[in-house]
Amino acid sequence: MSESASWNWDTGEKLVANINDWKKKFIDLRELTPSDDGEKIAAVVQPEKGKFTTCLTGDVWEEKFERVYSLKFKPDNQLISLTYRDYVYALAVDHEMWEETFDFIWNLTLTQDGKGIAVNIKRDPQLGAALNGQVWENLYIDARHLAVSPDGTKTASCIQIQPMKTLDIFTYQKGIWTVAVDGTPWEKKFWSIWGPVFSPDSNHVAACVRTGFAQYNIAVDGNTWEGPFGLVWEPIFKPNTNDVVAPIRTPKGTTLAMNGKPIWGYFFNAWRQIFSPDGQKLAAVVVPSFSRWTIAVDGTPWSTTFSDAVLSPVFSLNSKRVAAVVKDSKRWAVAVDGNPWTEKFDNVWDPIFSPDSNTVVAKAERNGKFYIVVDGKVSKKGYESLWNPVFSPDGKNLLLRCVDNGKYYRKVIPINEL
Amino acid sequence: MAEASVKESTKTEDWVKLNRKPVADPGFDETVKNLTTEKIEKAVNAVLNIGKNGARFMAPLETCIHCALCSNACHWYLSHDKDPTYAPVAKVKMTLWELIKRKGKVSPEFMKQVARIVFCECNLCRRCSMYCPFGLDIAFQLGMVRRMCFILGLVPQNILDQTHSLSATLTQLWITQGDWIDTMQWQEEEVRGEIKNVRIPIDKEGAEVMWCPLGTEPKVATYHIARTAKIMNVAGIDWTVAAQDGWDSANMGMFIRDMETMQRVVRGIYDNAMRLKIKRIVLTE
Ligand code: SF4
Ligand code: SF4
């Protein structure tokens, strides 16, 4: 978020692109993607039959492809796309193509600073990953899920390391899946493996593993906790440490465990755990009574529960408050520290805290229009399209990236004028 | 015929061995070679310990009056000339009741017969419950026996392989993530020849509908994808498919009572739905 300090925070609005014109100009205009700072907007377009390219704030890239997909902006506003032409796939950063080409690429993944750009790759018949144009030396029968280390120097993916004949149930039961880091597989193999995540120092990887019929565990660098457990959900690392926290299911219920030891009480279910920015608090989605969802902070559930769903908790920057998207009786809202907004919506996006942690905003959908909701109060104006708002570093203004009457605007609006 | 079948049954150890045409299946025949009474006892009691606290599990055992009204509900019973060994309650008697009576101390051969009964002679269709004056849930009970068999790996090969695939890949047929996305892309290109500007939007946030096919569709029946694309486009539905695992709605884990894989499959679909903010999930079938 620190890069937002360099953005233009003068209040006012700027018409960045007339999307109506784009619609007239191209056979097909695909999903719009704005840059983080809102200054640019891009989309995959079809300027001539069966030929695709990118349109960046009105400028159409001359190079044409048979496919262009997974459009994404880096924080520095460079535009990444995955392309296919003349039977090869390649990654393009702005108009520069990676030299390496592939038989397929997917799972475009960036580090937070955008310096690490990774994809899963296929080189018939083998699969693996590539980071900043560098391809793994070893490729495998399958490679799924992709994690990039926080420092942007490593990739990890779940791989099938041994071949298996059709319907060979017994080879699978010997364990033919593991994680490969930069192409080097862990020594230990498992029945199934998913949810790989790097440690904050980029030196370790944790993942969920299946070790037998109804047997699950967490593996860190290939070594499992003392287990097995009835089921596990995706692990996370504690900030600035190598401690791993994951939900484990035991005969008593589901709890959170750190390095294999239970640290919370037991629930019907628990998942989507997250540490506060200072690393001192832990929040997760929990099911304290049958079919009732809520958030627990350090093991204590909110007293308010919800019938349909609760999404991942979000901490305030001062680590003191927690908000989450909640769904009750088919209507969506945000709950902050256990108190749900009274206004309900057809859809709500993840809540965002102001830099001083006092205000919570979220994008919400009602009757096909999109609104900004500030501490439960709905903005006067609704938009055709709206992306997640961003707080100015002083917390006084909000950056809106929105489409109104077919035109894409970058707006900076004082929070009390919404 | 019914009488003959019972007469043909031979007692082995202390249980009735059914005289049926053998079903050759490595999931039974090979797995049983590695089973021991101890392993079976452990698996059976692991399930019984959970089950005995549940009314749904215990009520049929305690309430059934053996009236056999449920028999006429069962297509296995009817299509085998009313052979009583296919009657719903007989299937419970030959499996769960025996396992409870013997506290799980049974031979691998007995367990193989149990597996055959619960996997190959009952579809868990629940029709018998509709005929039972008490609405006793026999399918639930036979499902719990399937769970015991699953913990032992004593499961028909084909469905076990598909569940293994779902566990490893969240797809029914070992489909790589790249092949799934590629298939959606080339299907779109195929259909574009017939319908101008047809789209199969992948990972479109905020779409009204997320379509979750069965793994068989991208693997062996791509024309289903083309047809779905045509219907969605002509009907003007704002739709998408998810790029990440959790798009395959085949849930074989449910049938063999691999509850964990079953839950992971369902969660995968809901995770995609919530990530993409779609309003409705549409499944094949
Ligand atoms: S649930 Fe099983 S026993 Fe009952 S009617 Fe269906 S197939 Fe027959
Ligand atoms: S109909 Fe109900 S009570 Fe009668 S035998 Fe069947 S399960 Fe038992």
XYZ file of C-alpha atoms and ligand atoms in Angstrom:
719
model
C 0.000 0.000 0.000
C 2.972 2.322 0.500
C 3.124 3.028 -3.238
C -0.266 4.756 -2.969
C 1.520 7.711 -1.345
C 2.899 8.668 -4.757
C -0.538 8.672 -6.454
C -2.461 11.805 -7.320
C -4.756 12.445 -4.337
C -6.208 15.795 -5.486
C -9.939 15.560 -5.122
C -11.958 15.563 -8.315
C -12.716 13.288 -11.183
C -10.912 12.386 -14.368
C -12.493 10.781 -17.396
C -9.894 8.172 -18.300
C -11.618 6.312 -21.118
C -14.913 6.297 -22.961
C -15.796 2.635 -22.918
C -18.794 3.278 -25.202
C -16.297 4.093 -27.965
C -14.407 0.862 -27.272
C -17.632 -1.075 -27.613
C -18.236 0.454 -31.053
C -14.663 -0.092 -32.162
C -14.229 -3.787 -31.444
C -16.080 -6.949 -32.365
C -15.746 -8.058 -28.760
C -14.750 -6.194 -25.610
C -13.971 -8.392 -22.620
C -13.783 -7.652 -18.884
C -12.354 -4.264 -17.914
C -9.290 -4.198 -15.646
C -8.161 -0.917 -14.054
C -4.671 -0.293 -12.664
C -4.288 -0.046 -8.866
C -3.948 3.754 -9.033
C -6.918 4.008 -11.392
C -4.991 5.961 -14.013
C -5.223 3.198 -16.605
C -7.825 0.762 -17.753
C -7.333 -2.237 -19.991
C -9.332 -5.002 -21.603
C -8.869 -7.886 -23.980
C -10.436 -6.895 -27.289
C -11.160 -8.531 -30.639
C -10.359 -5.938 -33.324
C -10.756 -8.393 -36.192
C -12.421 -11.759 -36.499
C -10.643 -14.358 -34.356
C -7.756 -11.990 -33.491
C -7.284 -10.645 -29.983
C -5.103 -8.027 -28.358
C -5.154 -5.588 -25.446
C -6.625 -2.125 -25.385
C -4.864 0.009 -22.774
C -6.636 3.250 -21.984
C -7.662 3.496 -25.634
C -4.363 2.444 -27.190
C -4.662 -0.818 -29.056
C -1.591 -3.013 -29.129
C -0.730 -3.750 -32.761
C 0.356 -7.324 -32.073
C -2.546 -9.707 -32.502
C -3.031 -13.141 -31.019
C -5.445 -16.030 -31.185
C -5.952 -15.810 -27.430
C -5.207 -13.202 -24.781
C -6.213 -13.906 -21.182
C -5.455 -13.369 -17.462
C -4.949 -9.623 -17.871
C -3.334 -8.110 -14.773
C -1.665 -4.821 -13.839
C 1.577 -4.724 -11.877
C 1.699 -2.085 -9.110
C 3.919 0.006 -11.444
C 1.100 -0.046 -14.041
C 2.801 -2.414 -16.452
C 0.201 -4.674 -18.018
C 0.697 -8.436 -18.009
C -1.153 -10.750 -20.347
C -0.961 -14.390 -21.337
C -0.996 -14.853 -25.106
C -1.313 -17.614 -27.688
C -0.258 -17.391 -31.316
C 1.262 -19.766 -33.903
C 0.822 -22.726 -31.573
C 2.829 -21.263 -28.694
C 1.923 -19.500 -25.464
C 3.959 -16.637 -24.042
C 3.704 -14.053 -21.308
C 3.768 -10.392 -22.243
C 4.703 -7.522 -19.923
C 3.447 -4.406 -21.630
C 4.633 -5.076 -25.187
C 7.636 -7.223 -24.238
C 7.195 -10.958 -24.722
C 9.040 -13.484 -22.586
C 11.588 -15.286 -24.750
C 10.497 -18.661 -23.448
C 7.378 -20.077 -25.064
C 5.180 -22.911 -23.857
C 2.468 -25.382 -24.774
C 0.178 -23.713 -22.220
C 0.457 -21.228 -19.355
C -1.918 -20.474 -16.519
C -2.115 -19.381 -12.852
C -0.498 -15.978 -13.411
C 0.723 -15.035 -9.921
C 2.533 -11.886 -8.779
C 4.361 -10.934 -5.619
C 2.880 -7.976 -3.778
C 5.465 -5.615 -5.255
C 4.967 -7.106 -8.720
C 8.640 -7.961 -9.117
C 8.050 -11.691 -9.119
C 5.892 -12.837 -12.053
C 5.156 -16.551 -12.112
C 3.027 -18.940 -14.129
C 2.404 -22.641 -14.266
C 3.636 -23.963 -17.592
C 3.193 -26.936 -19.879
C 5.912 -28.323 -22.121
C 4.216 -31.308 -23.636
C 3.701 -33.644 -21.947
C 5.227 -32.199 -18.768
C 4.181 -29.446 -16.397
C 5.927 -27.101 -14.002
C 6.389 -23.402 -13.374
C 8.368 -20.391 -14.558
C 9.401 -17.287 -12.653
C 10.366 -14.084 -14.445
C 10.979 -16.056 -17.624
C 13.107 -18.708 -15.931
C 11.667 -22.216 -16.340
C 12.067 -24.993 -13.753
C 14.749 -27.482 -14.746
C 12.581 -30.435 -13.729
C 9.076 -30.801 -15.053
C 6.397 -33.248 -13.937
C 3.303 -35.225 -14.862
C 1.075 -32.622 -13.228
C 1.621 -29.286 -11.491
C -1.260 -27.512 -9.735
C -1.504 -24.411 -7.550
C 1.291 -21.888 -7.611
C 2.874 -19.941 -4.776
C 5.557 -17.277 -5.189
C 7.836 -16.517 -2.235
C 7.366 -13.055 -0.683
C 10.848 -12.024 -1.852
C 9.922 -12.987 -5.396
C 12.797 -15.424 -5.885
C 11.105 -18.829 -5.560
C 8.039 -20.713 -6.738
C 6.289 -23.741 -5.297
C 3.688 -25.946 -6.937
C 1.976 -29.235 -6.077
C 3.236 -31.942 -8.411
C 2.464 -35.501 -9.415
C 5.941 -36.987 -9.386
C 5.316 -40.557 -10.536
C 3.233 -41.836 -13.414
C 0.084 -43.790 -12.679
C -1.697 -46.123 -15.059
C -5.402 -45.622 -15.670
C -7.459 -46.847 -12.703
C -4.345 -47.829 -10.735
C -5.802 -47.227 -7.292
C -2.838 -48.818 -5.554
C -0.067 -46.643 -7.012
C -2.024 -43.584 -5.846
C -2.173 -45.125 -2.371
C 1.629 -45.321 -2.266
C 1.791 -41.520 -2.521
C 2.765 -39.928 -5.817
C 2.159 -36.244 -5.008
C 4.427 -33.724 -3.344
C 5.525 -30.096 -3.547
C 8.371 -28.901 -5.753
C 10.163 -25.686 -4.842
C 11.885 -24.185 -7.870
C 11.404 -27.581 -9.460
C 13.083 -29.565 -6.675
C 10.638 -31.981 -5.070
C 10.306 -32.691 -1.371
C 11.631 -36.116 -0.423
C 8.342 -37.250 1.083
C 5.358 -38.084 -1.063
C 1.670 -37.960 -0.173
C -1.697 -39.154 -1.419
C -2.859 -35.611 -2.163
C -1.457 -32.153 -1.528
C -2.863 -28.649 -1.808
C -2.651 -25.105 -0.451
C 1.131 -24.472 -0.590
C 2.273 -21.289 1.135
C 5.722 -19.729 1.663
C 7.072 -18.556 5.015
C 7.615 -14.793 5.463
C 11.394 -15.311 5.023
C 10.727 -17.256 1.780
C 12.711 -20.281 3.031
C 9.936 -22.711 3.983
C 6.751 -24.065 2.444
C 3.725 -25.530 4.215
C 0.795 -27.377 2.609
C -2.186 -29.613 3.359
C -1.546 -33.302 2.732
C -3.576 -36.484 2.680
C -1.723 -39.473 4.072
C -4.328 -42.243 4.014
C -8.020 -43.084 3.950
C -9.601 -40.310 6.057
C -6.137 -39.203 7.203
C -4.807 -35.701 6.737
C -1.924 -33.603 8.012
C 0.070 -30.442 7.506
C 3.499 -30.826 5.916
C 6.197 -28.198 6.375
C 9.126 -28.663 3.986
C 7.813 -32.206 3.534
C 7.693 -33.113 7.253
C 4.287 -33.768 8.762
C 3.017 -32.820 12.202
C 2.351 -35.536 14.729
C -0.966 -36.768 13.397
C -2.869 -37.722 11.401
C -6.021 -35.616 11.649
C -9.544 -36.168 10.380
C -9.101 -33.253 7.964
C -7.027 -30.093 7.661
C -7.548 -26.767 5.926
C -4.990 -24.416 4.392
C -2.043 -23.404 6.618
C -0.565 -19.925 7.093
C 2.709 -18.727 8.616
C 2.780 -16.369 11.590
C 4.292 -13.016 10.522
C 8.074 -12.781 11.022
C 8.319 -16.400 12.203
C 8.420 -19.929 10.846
C 5.416 -20.969 12.961
C 2.627 -22.578 10.978
C -1.040 -22.322 11.938
C -3.715 -24.501 10.362
C -7.201 -25.797 11.170
C -7.174 -29.490 12.150
C -10.164 -31.753 12.660
C -10.017 -34.033 15.692
C -12.622 -36.264 17.371
C -13.417 -33.272 19.641
C -14.068 -30.940 16.719
C -12.040 -28.548 14.596
C -9.499 -26.259 16.191
C -6.533 -24.192 15.097
C -3.145 -25.751 15.724
C 0.272 -24.129 15.734
C 3.108 -26.426 14.697
C 0.803 -29.373 15.399
C -0.455 -28.327 18.871
C -4.046 -27.116 19.390
C -4.180 -23.439 20.368
C -7.944 -22.818 20.369
C -11.080 -24.526 21.653
C -13.124 -26.786 19.398
C -15.724 -25.807 16.813
C -17.881 -27.615 14.256
C -15.537 -26.067 11.720
C -12.842 -23.399 11.454
C -10.942 -22.008 8.456
C -9.722 -18.864 6.648
C -7.502 -17.929 9.620
C -5.420 -14.763 9.446
C -2.959 -12.957 11.737
C -3.243 -9.283 12.623
C -0.618 -7.000 11.022
C 1.359 -6.961 14.311
C 1.239 -10.765 14.420
C -0.257 -10.746 17.918
C -3.859 -11.687 17.148
C -5.373 -14.512 15.186
C -8.859 -14.487 13.647
C -10.705 -17.203 11.741
C -14.120 -18.141 10.424
C -15.702 -20.609 12.851
C -18.904 -22.615 13.264
C -19.677 -22.493 17.006
C -23.052 -24.222 16.760
C -24.508 -26.334 14.015
C -24.953 -24.362 10.787
C -24.139 -20.966 12.374
C -21.114 -19.078 11.074
C -19.122 -16.300 12.714
C -15.616 -14.960 13.345
C -13.485 -15.931 16.333
C -10.610 -13.735 17.472
C -7.967 -15.515 19.534
C -10.395 -18.381 19.959
C -13.371 -16.344 21.209
C -16.274 -16.279 18.775
C -18.397 -13.178 18.207
C -21.750 -13.500 19.948
C -23.558 -12.738 16.686
C -23.716 -15.656 14.269
C -24.912 -15.903 10.655
C -26.966 -18.520 8.852
C -25.407 -18.695 5.391
C -21.733 -17.732 5.245
C -18.913 -15.668 6.680
C -15.922 -14.814 4.495
C -12.289 -14.267 5.502
C -11.725 -11.879 8.420
C -9.935 -8.580 7.731
C -7.878 -6.855 10.456
C -7.580 -3.095 10.882
C -4.068 -1.715 10.437
C -3.765 -1.137 14.203
C -4.593 -4.844 14.709
C -7.450 -3.966 17.085
C -10.547 -4.417 14.915
C -11.855 -7.206 12.711
C -14.424 -7.040 9.915
C -15.810 -9.670 7.571
C -18.378 -10.155 4.852
C -21.372 -12.026 6.278
C -24.435 -13.602 4.694
C -27.611 -14.156 6.643
C -30.939 -15.322 5.198
C -29.586 -14.888 1.669
C -28.579 -11.214 2.127
C -25.001 -9.935 2.341
C -23.571 -7.363 4.758
C -20.371 -6.529 6.598
C -19.959 -7.188 10.311
C -17.393 -5.207 12.272
C -16.293 -6.602 15.629
C -19.418 -8.744 15.636
C -21.890 -5.982 14.728
C -23.498 -6.422 11.318
C -24.454 -3.399 9.227
C -28.199 -2.943 9.090
C -28.124 -2.314 5.335
C -28.125 -5.572 3.391
C -27.047 -6.183 -0.191
C -27.096 -8.615 -3.112
C -23.302 -8.861 -2.861
C -20.559 -7.312 -0.727
C -16.815 -7.238 -1.345
C -14.160 -7.546 1.381
C -14.229 -4.654 3.869
C -11.356 -2.141 3.871
C -10.220 -0.258 6.986
C -9.075 3.372 6.880
C -5.391 3.993 7.750
C -6.439 5.145 11.261
C -8.576 1.965 11.624
C -11.702 3.990 12.519
C -13.672 3.700 9.279
C -14.718 0.632 7.305
C -15.713 0.824 3.652
C -16.812 -1.822 1.186
C -18.072 -2.144 -2.336
C -21.616 -3.509 -2.446
C -24.165 -4.466 -5.090
C -27.845 -3.621 -4.982
C -30.311 -4.074 -7.852
C -27.536 -4.340 -10.407
C -25.723 -1.136 -9.349
C -22.570 -0.876 -7.299
C -22.160 1.388 -4.275
C -19.550 2.357 -1.732
C -20.704 1.701 1.804
C -19.016 3.697 4.578
C -19.565 2.368 8.089
C -22.847 0.869 6.939
C -24.095 4.006 5.115
C -24.689 3.590 1.389
C -23.231 6.176 -1.009
C -25.720 8.361 -2.848
C -24.443 7.369 -6.230
C -24.394 3.904 -7.728
C -22.228 2.862 -10.665
C -22.414 0.418 -13.573
C -19.043 -0.976 -12.543
C -16.929 -0.263 -9.537
C -13.677 -1.698 -8.269
C -12.503 -1.856 -4.662
C -11.924 1.677 -3.327
C -8.549 2.772 -1.903
C -8.024 5.113 1.045
C -5.691 8.098 0.626
C -2.691 7.833 2.980
C -4.293 10.487 5.266
C -7.566 8.560 5.268
C -9.611 11.607 4.252
C -10.322 10.653 0.654
C -11.283 7.580 -1.276
C -10.091 6.652 -4.737
C -12.961 5.299 -6.799
C -12.410 3.456 -10.035
C -15.797 3.350 -11.681
C -17.812 3.191 -14.872
C -20.710 5.598 -15.180
C -22.810 5.869 -18.358
C -20.262 3.799 -20.229
C -17.358 6.027 -19.231
C -14.505 5.010 -16.965
C -13.580 7.597 -14.307
C -10.877 7.942 -11.718
C -12.430 9.863 -8.831
C -10.950 11.099 -5.577
C -13.773 11.936 -3.213
C -13.676 13.161 0.399
C -15.055 10.371 2.504
C -17.716 12.595 4.073
C -19.086 13.577 0.645
C -19.853 10.107 -0.652
C -36.342 -68.714 -6.736
C -36.332 -66.814 -3.501
C -36.265 -69.985 -1.483
C -33.577 -71.506 -3.680
C -31.336 -68.530 -3.095
C -31.563 -68.883 0.652
C -30.994 -72.603 0.463
C -27.979 -72.131 -1.761
C -26.387 -69.941 0.847
C -23.669 -71.735 2.743
C -22.580 -71.027 6.296
C -18.915 -70.067 6.597
C -17.361 -69.603 9.990
C -20.476 -68.292 11.619
C -22.001 -66.261 8.823
C -24.099 -66.776 5.761
C -22.076 -66.684 2.580
C -24.254 -65.519 -0.238
C -24.142 -67.534 -3.378
C -23.783 -64.812 -5.981
C -22.030 -64.526 -9.307
C -18.552 -63.243 -8.456
C -17.786 -59.609 -9.222
C -14.123 -59.327 -10.223
C -12.906 -55.986 -8.908
C -9.363 -55.239 -7.699
C -10.861 -52.739 -5.247
C -12.329 -55.778 -3.455
C -10.122 -58.698 -4.516
C -6.704 -57.073 -4.055
C -7.546 -54.872 -1.092
C -8.973 -57.749 0.913
C -5.581 -59.514 0.781
C -4.065 -56.825 3.003
C -6.895 -56.746 5.547
C -6.788 -58.298 8.984
C -9.487 -58.691 11.603
C -7.676 -56.068 13.696
C -7.728 -53.513 10.884
C -11.426 -54.183 10.260
C -12.275 -53.948 13.954
C -10.600 -50.549 14.137
C -12.391 -49.184 11.068
C -15.791 -50.539 12.097
C -15.537 -49.177 15.623
C -14.294 -45.796 14.427
C -17.576 -45.429 12.541
C -19.757 -47.072 15.215
C -18.350 -44.798 17.918
C -19.567 -41.781 15.980
C -22.778 -43.454 14.798
C -24.006 -44.703 18.145
C -24.592 -41.137 19.284
C -26.878 -40.401 16.355
C -30.602 -41.112 16.404
C -30.613 -41.444 12.637
C -28.153 -44.291 12.934
C -29.553 -46.056 15.981
C -33.317 -45.590 15.453
C -33.645 -48.132 12.645
C -31.765 -50.694 14.716
C -33.978 -50.167 17.716
C -37.311 -49.542 15.962
C -37.443 -51.912 12.988
C -40.223 -54.483 13.479
C -39.068 -56.655 10.587
C -42.372 -56.231 8.805
C -40.633 -56.266 5.406
C -42.909 -53.599 3.971
C -39.783 -51.913 2.687
C -38.920 -54.898 0.497
C -41.364 -53.967 -2.226
C -39.679 -50.596 -2.544
C -36.350 -52.039 -3.490
C -35.585 -52.574 -7.164
C -32.868 -55.048 -6.243
C -35.389 -57.194 -4.421
C -37.998 -56.877 -7.148
C -35.623 -57.494 -10.025
C -34.252 -60.603 -8.312
C -37.601 -62.299 -8.149
C -38.218 -61.207 -4.578
C -35.111 -62.970 -3.326
C -35.218 -62.064 0.391
C -31.436 -61.658 0.540
C -31.914 -58.463 -1.497
C -34.559 -57.046 0.851
C -33.467 -53.742 2.418
C -33.651 -54.938 5.959
C -31.840 -58.191 5.069
C -28.986 -56.102 3.724
C -28.782 -54.262 7.026
C -28.986 -57.543 8.890
C -26.190 -59.129 6.863
C -23.907 -56.139 7.263
C -24.423 -53.632 10.060
C -26.209 -55.919 12.516
C -23.498 -58.542 12.173
C -20.749 -55.958 12.558
C -22.362 -54.574 15.698
C -23.034 -58.030 17.098
C -19.411 -59.045 16.575
C -18.042 -55.647 17.604
C -16.234 -55.489 14.286
C -14.307 -58.713 14.909
C -14.919 -60.278 11.514
C -12.788 -61.921 8.857
C -11.617 -60.127 5.703
C -13.755 -62.505 3.620
C -16.848 -61.503 5.575
C -15.980 -57.842 5.094
C -15.592 -58.404 1.368
C -19.144 -59.723 1.259
C -20.301 -56.741 3.289
C -18.620 -54.429 0.761
C -20.283 -56.218 -2.108
C -23.706 -55.880 -0.499
C -23.428 -52.189 0.336
C -21.740 -51.119 -2.906
C -23.152 -53.530 -5.465
C -26.607 -54.445 -4.170
C -27.983 -51.146 -2.898
C -27.880 -47.731 -4.568
C -28.704 -45.745 -1.418
C -31.767 -44.511 -3.299
C -33.837 -44.197 -0.092
C -36.994 -45.586 -1.694
C -37.321 -48.127 1.137
C -37.674 -45.299 3.664
C -40.785 -44.123 1.815
C -42.377 -47.546 2.257
C -41.399 -48.013 5.889
C -44.205 -47.114 8.336
C -41.556 -45.473 10.546
C -39.597 -43.895 7.686
C -36.472 -45.673 8.869
C -33.432 -44.565 6.917
C -31.841 -47.776 5.703
C -29.781 -46.006 3.051
C -28.154 -43.937 5.775
C -27.194 -47.077 7.642
C -25.844 -48.857 4.590
C -23.993 -45.627 3.829
C -22.325 -45.842 7.223
C -21.218 -49.355 6.332
C -19.821 -47.955 3.078
C -17.859 -45.540 5.272
C -16.355 -48.502 7.170
C -15.394 -50.099 3.856
C -13.957 -46.807 2.593
C -11.696 -46.491 5.628
C -10.377 -49.951 4.708
C -10.046 -49.079 1.018
C -12.547 -51.818 0.221
C -14.282 -49.903 -2.542
C -14.981 -50.708 -6.222
C -11.981 -49.697 -8.295
C -13.615 -47.298 -10.714
C -15.368 -45.092 -8.209
C -12.381 -45.212 -5.850
C -10.079 -44.037 -8.646
C -12.413 -41.138 -9.411
C -12.494 -40.200 -5.743
C -8.706 -40.403 -5.603
C -8.659 -38.049 -8.564
C -11.041 -35.654 -6.819
C -8.847 -35.767 -3.727
C -5.661 -35.035 -5.672
C -7.039 -32.636 -8.280
C -10.636 -31.729 -7.357
C -11.507 -33.175 -10.755
C -13.095 -36.513 -11.431
C -10.708 -37.639 -14.169
C -7.192 -36.388 -13.364
C -7.671 -33.250 -15.459
C -4.781 -30.786 -15.278
C -5.602 -27.150 -14.563
C -4.119 -26.141 -17.904
C -6.166 -28.675 -19.881
C -9.367 -27.430 -18.255
C -8.747 -23.783 -19.172
C -7.451 -24.690 -22.624
C -10.555 -26.804 -23.251
C -12.846 -23.900 -22.351
C -10.866 -21.670 -24.707
C -10.927 -23.978 -27.702
C -14.553 -24.823 -27.149
C -15.294 -21.116 -27.353
C -13.369 -20.983 -30.639
C -15.335 -23.964 -31.973
C -18.696 -22.461 -31.136
C -17.658 -19.072 -32.514
C -17.891 -20.708 -35.936
C -21.606 -21.195 -35.361
C -22.623 -18.252 -33.182
C -20.985 -14.892 -33.709
C -19.009 -13.673 -30.718
C -20.074 -16.470 -28.471
C -18.125 -16.496 -25.216
C -17.188 -18.902 -22.478
C -16.123 -16.332 -19.872
C -13.484 -17.723 -17.539
C -13.237 -16.349 -13.988
C -15.586 -13.444 -14.720
C -16.166 -11.673 -11.422
C -19.728 -10.725 -10.683
C -21.333 -12.999 -13.284
C -24.888 -14.072 -12.468
C -24.207 -17.772 -12.952
C -21.181 -20.013 -12.471
C -21.495 -23.251 -14.384
C -19.836 -26.313 -12.845
C -19.746 -29.223 -15.285
C -18.804 -32.795 -14.515
C -15.183 -33.713 -15.221
C -16.382 -36.059 -17.974
C -17.509 -33.064 -20.037
C -14.115 -31.429 -20.700
C -12.461 -34.864 -20.750
C -14.646 -36.899 -23.090
C -17.788 -34.956 -23.957
C -16.649 -31.519 -25.034
C -19.795 -31.159 -27.169
C -21.666 -30.705 -23.858
C -19.569 -27.604 -23.243
C -20.336 -26.284 -26.703
C -24.049 -26.875 -26.140
C -23.995 -25.197 -22.752
C -22.184 -22.217 -24.283
C -24.852 -21.970 -26.988
C -27.709 -22.136 -24.493
C -26.136 -19.564 -22.168
C -25.333 -17.178 -25.014
C -28.667 -17.465 -26.812
C -30.551 -17.125 -23.518
C -28.488 -14.043 -22.723
C -27.285 -15.372 -19.388
C -24.370 -13.610 -17.733
C -22.276 -16.676 -16.903
C -18.781 -17.885 -16.188
C -16.694 -20.935 -15.387
C -14.042 -20.905 -12.661
C -10.375 -21.135 -13.640
C -9.308 -22.557 -10.304
C -9.879 -26.066 -8.965
C -13.403 -26.394 -7.654
C -15.246 -26.323 -11.008
C -15.980 -30.069 -11.245
C -19.307 -30.943 -9.664
C -18.812 -34.708 -9.808
C -18.767 -35.767 -6.189
C -17.909 -39.440 -6.097
C -16.730 -39.069 -2.500
C -20.376 -38.738 -1.509
C -21.212 -42.185 -2.910
C -18.372 -44.033 -1.225
C -18.664 -41.967 1.940
C -15.250 -40.355 1.566
C -16.753 -37.459 3.512
C -13.534 -35.457 3.518
C -13.148 -35.434 -0.254
C -16.888 -34.824 -0.537
C -16.545 -31.739 1.659
C -13.478 -30.503 -0.216
C -15.334 -30.784 -3.542
C -18.317 -28.807 -2.234
C -16.101 -26.236 -0.550
C -14.075 -25.841 -3.769
C -17.233 -24.886 -5.654
C -18.438 -22.477 -2.944
C -14.964 -20.923 -2.646
C -15.011 -20.190 -6.355
C -18.559 -18.833 -6.106
C -17.597 -16.492 -3.279
C -14.304 -15.487 -4.890
C -16.061 -14.634 -8.138
C -19.118 -13.097 -6.398
C -21.515 -15.024 -8.575
C -25.157 -15.317 -7.573
C -26.090 -18.781 -8.705
C -24.253 -22.066 -9.107
C -25.512 -24.197 -11.987
C -24.412 -27.827 -12.033
C -24.609 -30.405 -14.777
C -27.270 -33.077 -14.148
S -31.871 -47.604 -0.487
Fe -30.963 -49.556 -1.072
S -32.166 -51.047 -0.004
Fe -33.376 -49.162 0.011
S -34.679 -49.303 -1.801
Fe -32.822 -48.206 -2.416
S -31.479 -49.801 -3.241
Fe -33.046 -50.835 -2.040
S -40.487 -51.375 6.628
Fe -39.343 -50.374 8.277
S -39.920 -51.499 10.103
Fe -40.519 -52.774 8.377
S -38.772 -54.105 8.006
Fe -38.490 -52.356 6.704
S -37.232 -50.959 7.913
Fe -38.046 -52.451 9.346
